[in-house]
Coordinates of C-alpha atoms and ligand atoms in Angstrom, one line a residue:
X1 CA 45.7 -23.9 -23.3
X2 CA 45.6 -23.7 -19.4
X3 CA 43.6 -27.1 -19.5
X4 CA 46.3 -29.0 -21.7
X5 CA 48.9 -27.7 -19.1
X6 CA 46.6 -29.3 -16.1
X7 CA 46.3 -31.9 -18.2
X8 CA 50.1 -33.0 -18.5
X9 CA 50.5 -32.1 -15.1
X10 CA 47.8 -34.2 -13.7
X11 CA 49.2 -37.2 -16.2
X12 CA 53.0 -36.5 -14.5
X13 CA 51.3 -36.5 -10.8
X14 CA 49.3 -39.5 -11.8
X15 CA 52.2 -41.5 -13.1
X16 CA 54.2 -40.5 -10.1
X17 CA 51.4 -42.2 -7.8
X18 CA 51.8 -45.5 -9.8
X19 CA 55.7 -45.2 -9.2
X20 CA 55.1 -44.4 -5.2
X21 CA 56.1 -47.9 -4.4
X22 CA 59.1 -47.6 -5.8
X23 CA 60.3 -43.9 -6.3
X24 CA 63.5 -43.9 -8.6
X25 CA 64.4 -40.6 -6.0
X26 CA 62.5 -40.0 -3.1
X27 CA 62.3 -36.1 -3.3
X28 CA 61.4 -35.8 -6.8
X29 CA 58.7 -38.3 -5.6
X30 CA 57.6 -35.7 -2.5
X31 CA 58.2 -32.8 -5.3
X32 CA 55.2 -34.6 -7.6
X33 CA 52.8 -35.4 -4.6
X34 CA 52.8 -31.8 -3.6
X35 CA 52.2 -30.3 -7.4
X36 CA 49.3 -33.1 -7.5
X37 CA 48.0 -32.0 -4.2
X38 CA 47.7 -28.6 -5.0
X39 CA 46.1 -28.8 -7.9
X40 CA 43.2 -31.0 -6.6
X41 CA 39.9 -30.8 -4.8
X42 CA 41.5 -28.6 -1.4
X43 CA 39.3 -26.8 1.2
X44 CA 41.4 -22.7 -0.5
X45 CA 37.7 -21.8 -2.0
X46 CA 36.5 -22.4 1.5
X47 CA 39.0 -20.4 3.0
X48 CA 39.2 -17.9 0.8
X49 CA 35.2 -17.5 1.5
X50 CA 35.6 -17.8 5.7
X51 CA 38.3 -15.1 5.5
X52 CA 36.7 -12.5 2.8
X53 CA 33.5 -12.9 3.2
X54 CA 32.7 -13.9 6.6
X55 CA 35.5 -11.8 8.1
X56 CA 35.7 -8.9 5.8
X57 CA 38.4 -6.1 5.2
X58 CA 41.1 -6.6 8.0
X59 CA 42.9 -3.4 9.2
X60 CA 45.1 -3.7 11.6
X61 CA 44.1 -2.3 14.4
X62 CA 40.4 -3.3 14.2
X63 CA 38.2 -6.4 15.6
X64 CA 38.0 -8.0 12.0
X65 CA 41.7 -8.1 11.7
X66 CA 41.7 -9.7 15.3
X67 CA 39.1 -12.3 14.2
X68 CA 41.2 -12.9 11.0
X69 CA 44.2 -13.6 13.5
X70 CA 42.2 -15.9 15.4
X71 CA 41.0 -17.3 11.8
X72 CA 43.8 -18.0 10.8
X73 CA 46.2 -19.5 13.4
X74 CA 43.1 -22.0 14.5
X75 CA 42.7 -22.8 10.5
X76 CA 46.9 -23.6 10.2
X77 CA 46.8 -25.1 13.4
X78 CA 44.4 -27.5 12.2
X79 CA 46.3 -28.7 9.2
X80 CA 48.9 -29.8 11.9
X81 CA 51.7 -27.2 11.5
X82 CA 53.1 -26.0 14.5
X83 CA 51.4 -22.6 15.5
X84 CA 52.4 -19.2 17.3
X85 CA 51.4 -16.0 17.2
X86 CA 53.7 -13.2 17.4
X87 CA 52.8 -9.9 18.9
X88 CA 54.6 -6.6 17.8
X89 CA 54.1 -2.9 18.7
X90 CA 52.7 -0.3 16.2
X91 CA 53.0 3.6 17.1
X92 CA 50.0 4.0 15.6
X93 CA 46.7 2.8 13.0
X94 CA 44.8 4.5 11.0
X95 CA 41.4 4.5 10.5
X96 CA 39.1 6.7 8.3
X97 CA 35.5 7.2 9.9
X98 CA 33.5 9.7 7.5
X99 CA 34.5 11.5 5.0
X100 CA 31.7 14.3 3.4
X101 CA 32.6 16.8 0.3
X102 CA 30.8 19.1 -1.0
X103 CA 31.6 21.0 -4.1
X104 CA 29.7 24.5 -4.3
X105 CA 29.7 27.9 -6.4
X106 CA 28.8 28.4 -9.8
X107 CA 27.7 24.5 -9.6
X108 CA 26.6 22.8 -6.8
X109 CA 27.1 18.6 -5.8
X110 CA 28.0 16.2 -3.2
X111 CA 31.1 14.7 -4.7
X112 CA 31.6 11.1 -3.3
X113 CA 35.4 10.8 -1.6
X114 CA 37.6 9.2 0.8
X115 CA 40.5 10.0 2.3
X116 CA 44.2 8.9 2.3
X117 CA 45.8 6.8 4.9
X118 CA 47.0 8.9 7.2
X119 CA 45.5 12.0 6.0
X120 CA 44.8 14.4 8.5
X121 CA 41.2 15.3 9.7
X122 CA 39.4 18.2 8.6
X123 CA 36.4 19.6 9.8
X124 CA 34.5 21.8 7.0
X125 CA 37.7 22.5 5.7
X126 CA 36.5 25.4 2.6
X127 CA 38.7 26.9 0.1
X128 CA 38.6 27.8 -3.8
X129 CA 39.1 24.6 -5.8
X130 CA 41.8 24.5 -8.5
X131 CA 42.8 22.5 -11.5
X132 CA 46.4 21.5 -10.3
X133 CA 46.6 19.7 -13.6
X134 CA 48.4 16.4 -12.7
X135 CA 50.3 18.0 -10.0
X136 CA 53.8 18.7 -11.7
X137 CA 56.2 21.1 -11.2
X138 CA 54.9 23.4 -14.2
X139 CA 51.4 22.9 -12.9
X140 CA 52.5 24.5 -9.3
X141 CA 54.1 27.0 -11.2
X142 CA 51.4 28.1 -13.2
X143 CA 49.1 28.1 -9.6
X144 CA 51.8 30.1 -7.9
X145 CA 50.6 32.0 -5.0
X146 CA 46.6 30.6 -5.6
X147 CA 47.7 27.3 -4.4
X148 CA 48.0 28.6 -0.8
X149 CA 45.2 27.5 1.4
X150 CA 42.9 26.3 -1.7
X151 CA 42.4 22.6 -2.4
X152 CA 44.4 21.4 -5.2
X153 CA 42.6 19.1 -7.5
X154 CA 45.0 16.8 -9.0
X155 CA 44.2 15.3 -12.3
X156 CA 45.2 11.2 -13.2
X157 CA 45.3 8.7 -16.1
X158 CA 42.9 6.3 -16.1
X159 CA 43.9 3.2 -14.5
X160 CA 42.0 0.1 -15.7
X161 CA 42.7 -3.5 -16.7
X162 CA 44.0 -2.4 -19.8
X163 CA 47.0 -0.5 -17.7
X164 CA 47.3 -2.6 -15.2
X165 CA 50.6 -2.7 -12.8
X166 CA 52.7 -0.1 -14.5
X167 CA 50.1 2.2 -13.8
X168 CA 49.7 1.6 -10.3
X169 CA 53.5 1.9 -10.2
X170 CA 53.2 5.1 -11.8
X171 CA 50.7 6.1 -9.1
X172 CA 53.2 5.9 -6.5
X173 CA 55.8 7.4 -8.6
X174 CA 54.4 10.6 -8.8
X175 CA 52.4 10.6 -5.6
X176 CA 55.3 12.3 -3.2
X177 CA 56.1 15.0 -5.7
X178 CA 52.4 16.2 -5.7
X179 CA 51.8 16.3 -2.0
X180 CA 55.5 17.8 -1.3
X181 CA 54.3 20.3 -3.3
X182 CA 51.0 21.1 -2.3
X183 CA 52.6 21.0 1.5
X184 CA 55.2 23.6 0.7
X185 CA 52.2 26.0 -0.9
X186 CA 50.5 25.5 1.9
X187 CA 47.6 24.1 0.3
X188 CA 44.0 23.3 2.1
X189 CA 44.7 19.7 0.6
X190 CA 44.9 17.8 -2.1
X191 CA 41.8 15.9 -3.6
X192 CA 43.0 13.5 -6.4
X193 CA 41.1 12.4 -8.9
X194 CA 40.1 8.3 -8.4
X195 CA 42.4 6.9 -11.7
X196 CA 39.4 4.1 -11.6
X197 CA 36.2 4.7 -13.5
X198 CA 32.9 4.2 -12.8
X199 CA 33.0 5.8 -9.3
X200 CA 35.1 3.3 -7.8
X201 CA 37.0 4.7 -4.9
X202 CA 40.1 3.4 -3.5
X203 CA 42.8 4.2 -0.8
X204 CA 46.5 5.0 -1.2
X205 CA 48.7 5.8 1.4
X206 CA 49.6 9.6 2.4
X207 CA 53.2 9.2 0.2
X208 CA 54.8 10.9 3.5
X209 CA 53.1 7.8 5.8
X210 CA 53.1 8.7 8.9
X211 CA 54.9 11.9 8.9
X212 CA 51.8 13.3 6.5
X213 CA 50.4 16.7 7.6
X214 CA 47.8 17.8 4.9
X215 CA 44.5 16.5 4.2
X216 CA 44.4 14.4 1.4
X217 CA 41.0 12.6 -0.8
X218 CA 40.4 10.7 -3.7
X219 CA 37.8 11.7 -4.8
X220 CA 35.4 9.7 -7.3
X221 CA 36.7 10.0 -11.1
X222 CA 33.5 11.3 -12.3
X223 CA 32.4 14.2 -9.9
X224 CA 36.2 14.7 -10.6
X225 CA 36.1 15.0 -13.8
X226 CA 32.7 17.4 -13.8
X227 CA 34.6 19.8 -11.8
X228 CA 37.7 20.1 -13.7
X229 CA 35.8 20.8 -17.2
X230 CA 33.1 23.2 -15.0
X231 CA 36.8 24.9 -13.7
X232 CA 38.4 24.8 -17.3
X233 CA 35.9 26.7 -18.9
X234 CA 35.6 29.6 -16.6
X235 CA 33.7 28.7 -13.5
X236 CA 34.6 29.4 -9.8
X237 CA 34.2 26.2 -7.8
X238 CA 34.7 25.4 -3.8
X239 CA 35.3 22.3 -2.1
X240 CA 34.3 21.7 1.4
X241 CA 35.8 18.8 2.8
X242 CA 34.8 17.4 6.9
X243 CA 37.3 14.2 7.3
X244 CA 37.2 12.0 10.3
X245 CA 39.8 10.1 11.5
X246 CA 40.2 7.6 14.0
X247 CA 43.6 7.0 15.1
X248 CA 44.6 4.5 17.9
X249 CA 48.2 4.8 19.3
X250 CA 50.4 2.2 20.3
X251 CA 48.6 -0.8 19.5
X252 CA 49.4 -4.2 19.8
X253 CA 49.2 -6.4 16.3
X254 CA 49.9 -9.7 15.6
X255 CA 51.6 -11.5 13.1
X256 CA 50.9 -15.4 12.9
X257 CA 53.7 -17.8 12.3
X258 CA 53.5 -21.3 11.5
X259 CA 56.4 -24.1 11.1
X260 CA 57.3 -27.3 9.5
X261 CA 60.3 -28.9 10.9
X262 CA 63.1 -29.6 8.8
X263 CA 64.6 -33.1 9.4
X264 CA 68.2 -32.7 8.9
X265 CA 69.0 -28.8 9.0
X266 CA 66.2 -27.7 11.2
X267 CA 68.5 -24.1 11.7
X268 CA 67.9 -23.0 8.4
X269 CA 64.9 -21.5 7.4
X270 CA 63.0 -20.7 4.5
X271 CA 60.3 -18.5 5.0
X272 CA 57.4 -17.6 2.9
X273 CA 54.8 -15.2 3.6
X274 CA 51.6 -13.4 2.6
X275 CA 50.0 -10.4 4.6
X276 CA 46.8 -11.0 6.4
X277 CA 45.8 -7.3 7.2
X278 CA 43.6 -5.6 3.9
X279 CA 42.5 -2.0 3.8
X280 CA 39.0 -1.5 4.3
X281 CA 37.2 -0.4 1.3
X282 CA 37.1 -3.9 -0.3
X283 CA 37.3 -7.3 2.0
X284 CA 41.2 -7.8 0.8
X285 CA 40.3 -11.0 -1.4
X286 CA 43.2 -10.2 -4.1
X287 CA 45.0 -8.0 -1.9
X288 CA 45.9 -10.6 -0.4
X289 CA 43.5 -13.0 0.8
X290 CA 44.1 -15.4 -2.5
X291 CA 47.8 -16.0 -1.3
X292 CA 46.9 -15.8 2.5
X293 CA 45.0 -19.4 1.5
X294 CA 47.3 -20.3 -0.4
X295 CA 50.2 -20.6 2.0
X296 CA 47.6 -22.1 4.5
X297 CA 46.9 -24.8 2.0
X298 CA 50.3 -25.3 1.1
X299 CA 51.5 -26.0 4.9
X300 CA 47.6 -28.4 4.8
X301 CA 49.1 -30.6 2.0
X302 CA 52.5 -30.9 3.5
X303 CA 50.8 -32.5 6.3
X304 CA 48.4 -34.5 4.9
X305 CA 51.0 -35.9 2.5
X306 CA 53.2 -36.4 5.2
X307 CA 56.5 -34.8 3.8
X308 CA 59.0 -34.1 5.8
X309 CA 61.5 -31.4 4.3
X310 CA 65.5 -30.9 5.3
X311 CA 65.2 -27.4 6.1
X312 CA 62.7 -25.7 8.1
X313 CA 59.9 -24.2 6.4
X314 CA 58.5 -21.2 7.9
X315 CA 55.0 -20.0 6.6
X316 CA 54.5 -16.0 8.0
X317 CA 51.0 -14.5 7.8
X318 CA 52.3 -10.4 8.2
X319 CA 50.2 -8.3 9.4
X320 CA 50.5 -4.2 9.8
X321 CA 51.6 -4.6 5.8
X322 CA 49.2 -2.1 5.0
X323 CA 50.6 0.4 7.5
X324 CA 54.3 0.5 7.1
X325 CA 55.0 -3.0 6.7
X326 CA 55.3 -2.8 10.2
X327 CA 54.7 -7.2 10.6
X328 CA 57.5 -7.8 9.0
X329 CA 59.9 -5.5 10.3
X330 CA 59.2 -6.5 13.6
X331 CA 59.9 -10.0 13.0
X332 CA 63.4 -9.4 11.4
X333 CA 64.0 -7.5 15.1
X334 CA 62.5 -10.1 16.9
X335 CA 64.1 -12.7 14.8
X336 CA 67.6 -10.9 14.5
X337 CA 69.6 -13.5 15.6
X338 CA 68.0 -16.1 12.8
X339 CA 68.5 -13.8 10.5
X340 CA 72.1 -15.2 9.6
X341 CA 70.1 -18.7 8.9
X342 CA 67.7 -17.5 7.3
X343 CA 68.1 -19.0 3.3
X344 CA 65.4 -16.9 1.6
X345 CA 62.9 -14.9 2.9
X346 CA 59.5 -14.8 0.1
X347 CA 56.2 -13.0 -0.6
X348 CA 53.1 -13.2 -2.5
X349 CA 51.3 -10.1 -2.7
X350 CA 50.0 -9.4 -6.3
X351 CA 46.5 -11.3 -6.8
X352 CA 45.4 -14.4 -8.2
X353 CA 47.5 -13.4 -12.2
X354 CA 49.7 -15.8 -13.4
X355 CA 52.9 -16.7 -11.5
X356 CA 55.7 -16.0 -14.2
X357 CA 58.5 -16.0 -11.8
X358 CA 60.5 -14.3 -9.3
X359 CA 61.4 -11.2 -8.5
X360 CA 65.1 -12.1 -7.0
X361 CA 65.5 -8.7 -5.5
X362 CA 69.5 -8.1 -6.8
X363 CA 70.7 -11.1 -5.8
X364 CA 71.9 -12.8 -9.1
X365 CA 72.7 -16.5 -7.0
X366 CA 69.0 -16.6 -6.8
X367 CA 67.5 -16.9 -10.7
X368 CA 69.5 -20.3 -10.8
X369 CA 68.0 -21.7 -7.4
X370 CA 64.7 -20.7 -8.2
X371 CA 65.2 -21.6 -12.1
X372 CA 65.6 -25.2 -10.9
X373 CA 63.2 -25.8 -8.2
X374 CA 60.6 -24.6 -11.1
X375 CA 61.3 -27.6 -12.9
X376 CA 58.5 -30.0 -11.7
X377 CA 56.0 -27.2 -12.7
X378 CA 57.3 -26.6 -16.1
X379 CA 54.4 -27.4 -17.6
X380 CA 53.3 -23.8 -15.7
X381 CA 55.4 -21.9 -17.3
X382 CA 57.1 -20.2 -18.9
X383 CA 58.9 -18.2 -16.0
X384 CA 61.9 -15.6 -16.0
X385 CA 63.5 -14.4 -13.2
X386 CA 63.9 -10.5 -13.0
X387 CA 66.6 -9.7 -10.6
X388 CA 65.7 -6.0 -9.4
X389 CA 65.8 -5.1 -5.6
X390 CA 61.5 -4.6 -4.7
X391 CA 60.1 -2.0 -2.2
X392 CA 56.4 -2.1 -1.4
X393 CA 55.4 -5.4 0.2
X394 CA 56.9 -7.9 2.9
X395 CA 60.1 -8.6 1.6
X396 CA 61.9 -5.5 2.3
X397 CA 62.9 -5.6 5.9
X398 CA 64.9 -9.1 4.7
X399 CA 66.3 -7.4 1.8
X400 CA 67.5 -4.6 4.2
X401 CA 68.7 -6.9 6.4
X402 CA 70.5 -8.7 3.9
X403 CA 68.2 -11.7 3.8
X404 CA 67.8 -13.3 -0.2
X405 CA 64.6 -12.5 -1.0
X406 CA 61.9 -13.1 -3.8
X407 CA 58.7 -11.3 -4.4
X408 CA 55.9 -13.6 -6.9
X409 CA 55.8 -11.9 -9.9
X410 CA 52.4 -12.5 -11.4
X411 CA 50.6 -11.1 -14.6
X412 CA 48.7 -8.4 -13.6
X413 CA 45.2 -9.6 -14.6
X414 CA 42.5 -7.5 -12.9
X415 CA 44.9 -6.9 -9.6
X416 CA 45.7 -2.9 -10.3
X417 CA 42.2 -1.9 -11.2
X418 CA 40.8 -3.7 -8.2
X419 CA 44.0 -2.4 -6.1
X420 CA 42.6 -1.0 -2.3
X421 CA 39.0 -0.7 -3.8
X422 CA 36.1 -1.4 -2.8
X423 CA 35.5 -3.9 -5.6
X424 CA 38.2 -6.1 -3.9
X425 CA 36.3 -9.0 -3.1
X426 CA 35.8 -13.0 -3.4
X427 CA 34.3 -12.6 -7.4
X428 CA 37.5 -11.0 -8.3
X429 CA 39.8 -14.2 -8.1
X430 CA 40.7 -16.4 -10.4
X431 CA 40.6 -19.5 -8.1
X432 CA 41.8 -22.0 -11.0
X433 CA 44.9 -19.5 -11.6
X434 CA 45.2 -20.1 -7.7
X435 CA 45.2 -23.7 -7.3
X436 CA 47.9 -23.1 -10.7
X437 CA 50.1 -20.7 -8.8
X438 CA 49.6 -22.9 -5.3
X439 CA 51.6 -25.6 -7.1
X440 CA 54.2 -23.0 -8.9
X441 CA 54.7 -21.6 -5.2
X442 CA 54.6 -25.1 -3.4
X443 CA 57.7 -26.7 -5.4
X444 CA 59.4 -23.4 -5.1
X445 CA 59.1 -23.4 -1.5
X446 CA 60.2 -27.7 -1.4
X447 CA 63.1 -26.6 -3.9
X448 CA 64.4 -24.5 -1.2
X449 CA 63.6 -26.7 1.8
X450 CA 65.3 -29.4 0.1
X451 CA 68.4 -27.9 -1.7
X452 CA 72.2 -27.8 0.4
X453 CA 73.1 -24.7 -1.9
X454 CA 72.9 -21.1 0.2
X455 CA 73.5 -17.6 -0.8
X456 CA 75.2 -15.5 2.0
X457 CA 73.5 -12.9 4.3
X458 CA 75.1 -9.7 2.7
X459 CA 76.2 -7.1 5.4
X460 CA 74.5 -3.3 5.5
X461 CA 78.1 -2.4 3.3
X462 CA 76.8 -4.4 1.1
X463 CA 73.1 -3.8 0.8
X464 CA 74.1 0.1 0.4
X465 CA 76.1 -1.1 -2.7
X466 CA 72.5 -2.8 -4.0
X467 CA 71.3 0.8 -3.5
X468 CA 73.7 2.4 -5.1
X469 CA 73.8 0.4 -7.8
X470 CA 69.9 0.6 -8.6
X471 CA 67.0 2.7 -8.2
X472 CA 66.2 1.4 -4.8
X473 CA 66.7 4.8 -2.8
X474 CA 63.9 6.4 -4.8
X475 CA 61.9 3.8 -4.3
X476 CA 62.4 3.6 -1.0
X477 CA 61.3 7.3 -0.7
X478 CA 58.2 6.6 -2.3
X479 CA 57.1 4.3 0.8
X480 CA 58.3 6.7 3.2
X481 CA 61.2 4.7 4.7
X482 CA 64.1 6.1 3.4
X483 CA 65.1 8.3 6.8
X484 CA 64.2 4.6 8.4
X485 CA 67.4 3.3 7.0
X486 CA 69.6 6.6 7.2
X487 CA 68.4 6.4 10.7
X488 CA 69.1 2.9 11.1
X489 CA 65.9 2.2 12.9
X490 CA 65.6 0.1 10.1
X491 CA 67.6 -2.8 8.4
X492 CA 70.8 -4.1 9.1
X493 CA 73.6 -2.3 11.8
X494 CA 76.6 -3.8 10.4
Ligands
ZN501 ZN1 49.2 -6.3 -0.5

């Protein structure tokens, strides 16, 4: 199926070559060159390789994100954009440095863990464990008093490939009503159970952020799983828990930012953008090193094709995504006054799946725009626009800001199972699917850079109507930035 869709597209790119001498309409022309381009022979496997491989996981904050900064503005700059990089203040990074747990009492065993982003640190932290069910209401209930200064085990589905996104959306769902909880008891902490199987160990952040108090682990599903039956028929377990943390304050990150002129309109931008900071289990290859090359290769075939858009087209490489979304807030501060000319502001963040559209974040003006610029990739397709409002990756501070904004919707393929794992790496992507979605993303971006047609900035009035109107205040509380916008430290003023 995927090879007769290459197929026709190849067929459409070639027959556009034959035409080049005399293009019936010069953009439509450009629009086919790209699509061609980008499903070709490109150096993406060979960047996708430097920065997972040879650089590794990419936290902000550490020397491998700093060589990956380096990595990447010399690799853009080399495809002949123009190049800056953009340095922005975060209060502070975390950093896990050991974590050991030991569970002990009627049964005895090391049980394999990590900790939370932004978890505390604990040093031989002991208390009586107990099976806090999957951490609900009822469940704390049932603990009453007991929960106070024992750790809370907190049970979880399974989340494999079968699952997928909705589970990891679930995750985070129910994430800030367990650790509210366990923080009001006055817990020891809370040790989830890893929702992957087969030991593998990933990293959510604390759902407070940076305003988390308690220690919190994951801890591996099986050793998990052995202590909850050992507690649930009648035995008295411990858990032990020494967590060290290393947490630098005010550190200097750095977002890279990269530019094609626009020829006619070079006020108006259209920016695109992937983050270029990973957590650290994994090396960050589906989260999000696949569309990290992607956009690289994107402004790489602009440039060797020549093309020369109306609009400017801004590509952003955020970093501090993992932590906050701090690159991408600081750049709609230290962009504010741009903001007004900003047409859309776009991200890729879900893996290496199947682009099937748009997420057009509550802006209906959008699903027509992008509808249309989708044309030359049909053949792709089939893609739907969904237009609900998106809180987790780069797009938010635009959508706060009143900026349009899209997120890539993509079928989930193996993206939630591998999600902040440690089996995040090169093998997991689906580099044909990549060189597939490179051309889906590549005429969306030349559809915008080439169109007149605008939707407005929308002031904060209106943006607090989008809340209202949809579910974006709770999920705005499940990344911890809610009191950023009550607060107006975040998002628009006026
Ligand atoms: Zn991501």
């Amino acid at each position: 199926m995927k090879k007769i869709i290459l197929q026709s597209l190849l067929t459409i790119a070639a027959s556009a070559g034959l035409a080049a001498s005399q293009p019936a309409n010069a953009a439509d022309d450009d629009v086919e060159r790209l699509v061609a381009a980008m499903l070709g022979d490109t150096p993406v496997v060979t960047d996708l390789q430097e920065l997972t491989d040879s650089i590794g996981a990419r936290v902000t904050g550490s020397d491998t994100n700093r060589d990956a900064v380096a990595w990447a503005a010399a690799t853009l700059q080399q495809t002949g954009v123009a190049v800056i990089t953009e340095d922005f203040q975060m209060p502070a990074v975390w950093q896990e440095s050991f974590v050991a747990v030991v569970i002990s009492g009627d049964a005895t065993f090391d049980a394999k863990a990590v900790a939370k982003p932004f978890s505390v640190s604990a040093n031989a932290l002991a208390g009586p464990l107990l099976d806090a069910g999957f951490g609900t209401e009822a469940d704390f209930e049932r603990l009453g008093p007991s929960a106070h200064a024992a750790w809370l085990l907190v049970e979880t589905p399974v989340l494999d490939d079968d699952v997928g996104l909705g589970g990891l959306f679930a995750e985070y769902a129910v994430a800030p009503g367990f650790e509210a909880r366990a923080a009001a008891v006055g817990a020891a902490g809370v040790a989830v159970m890893s929702s992957r199987p087969r030991n593998l160990l990933f990293r959510h952040n604390a759902a407070a952020g940076r305003s988390n108090t308690q220690p919190l682990l994951v801890l591996e599903r099986e050793h998990a799983k052995r202590a909850l039956r050992l507690i649930r028929s009648g035995n008295t377990l411990d858990l032990t828990a020494t967590i060290g943390v290393e947490q630098q304050e005010n550190i200097t990150a750095t977002n890279v930012i990269a530019e094609i002129k626009g020829r006619s309109r070079p006020d108006e931008i259209v920016l695109f953008g992937a983050h270029l900071d990973s957590h650290d289990l994994g090396t960050g290859a589906l989260d999000n090193g696949v569309n990290v090359v992607m956009l690289i290769n994107i402004a790489r075939q602009m440039t060797r094709l020549g093309l020369q858009p109306e609009r400017t087209i801004r590509f952003a490489l955020w970093n501090g995504e993992e932590q906050n979304l701090d690159g991408s807030w600081k750049y709609t501060q230290q962009h504010e006054d741009e903001l007004d000319n900003h047409i859309v502001a776009a991200s890729f963040d879900i893996g290496s799946g199947r682009t099937t559209g748009f997420f057009t974040g509550g802006r209906p003006g959008l699903a027509p725009l992008v509808d249309s610029y989708l044309a030359p990739v049909a053949g792709l397709g089939p893609f739907q626009q969904i237009d609900i409002p998106l809180v987790g990756t780069d797009n938010y501070d635009f959508m706060m800001q009143g900026v349009p904004n899209l997120v890539a919707n993509q079928s989930d393929a193996n993206y939630a199972s591998n999600y902040h794992a440690e089996s995040d790496t090169f093998d997991k992507v689906d580099l044909h699917q990549l060189r597939l979605n490179s051309a889906i993303a590549a005429a969306v971006i030349w559809g915008f850079a080439n169109d007149t047609a605008r939707l407005p900035r929308q002031t904060r009035a209106e943006v607090e109507t989008l809340i209202n109107s949809t579910d974006l205040e709770v999920q705005m509380k499940n990344f911890a930035v809610w009191d950023a916008w009550t607060d107006e430290s975040r998002g628009r003023h006026d």
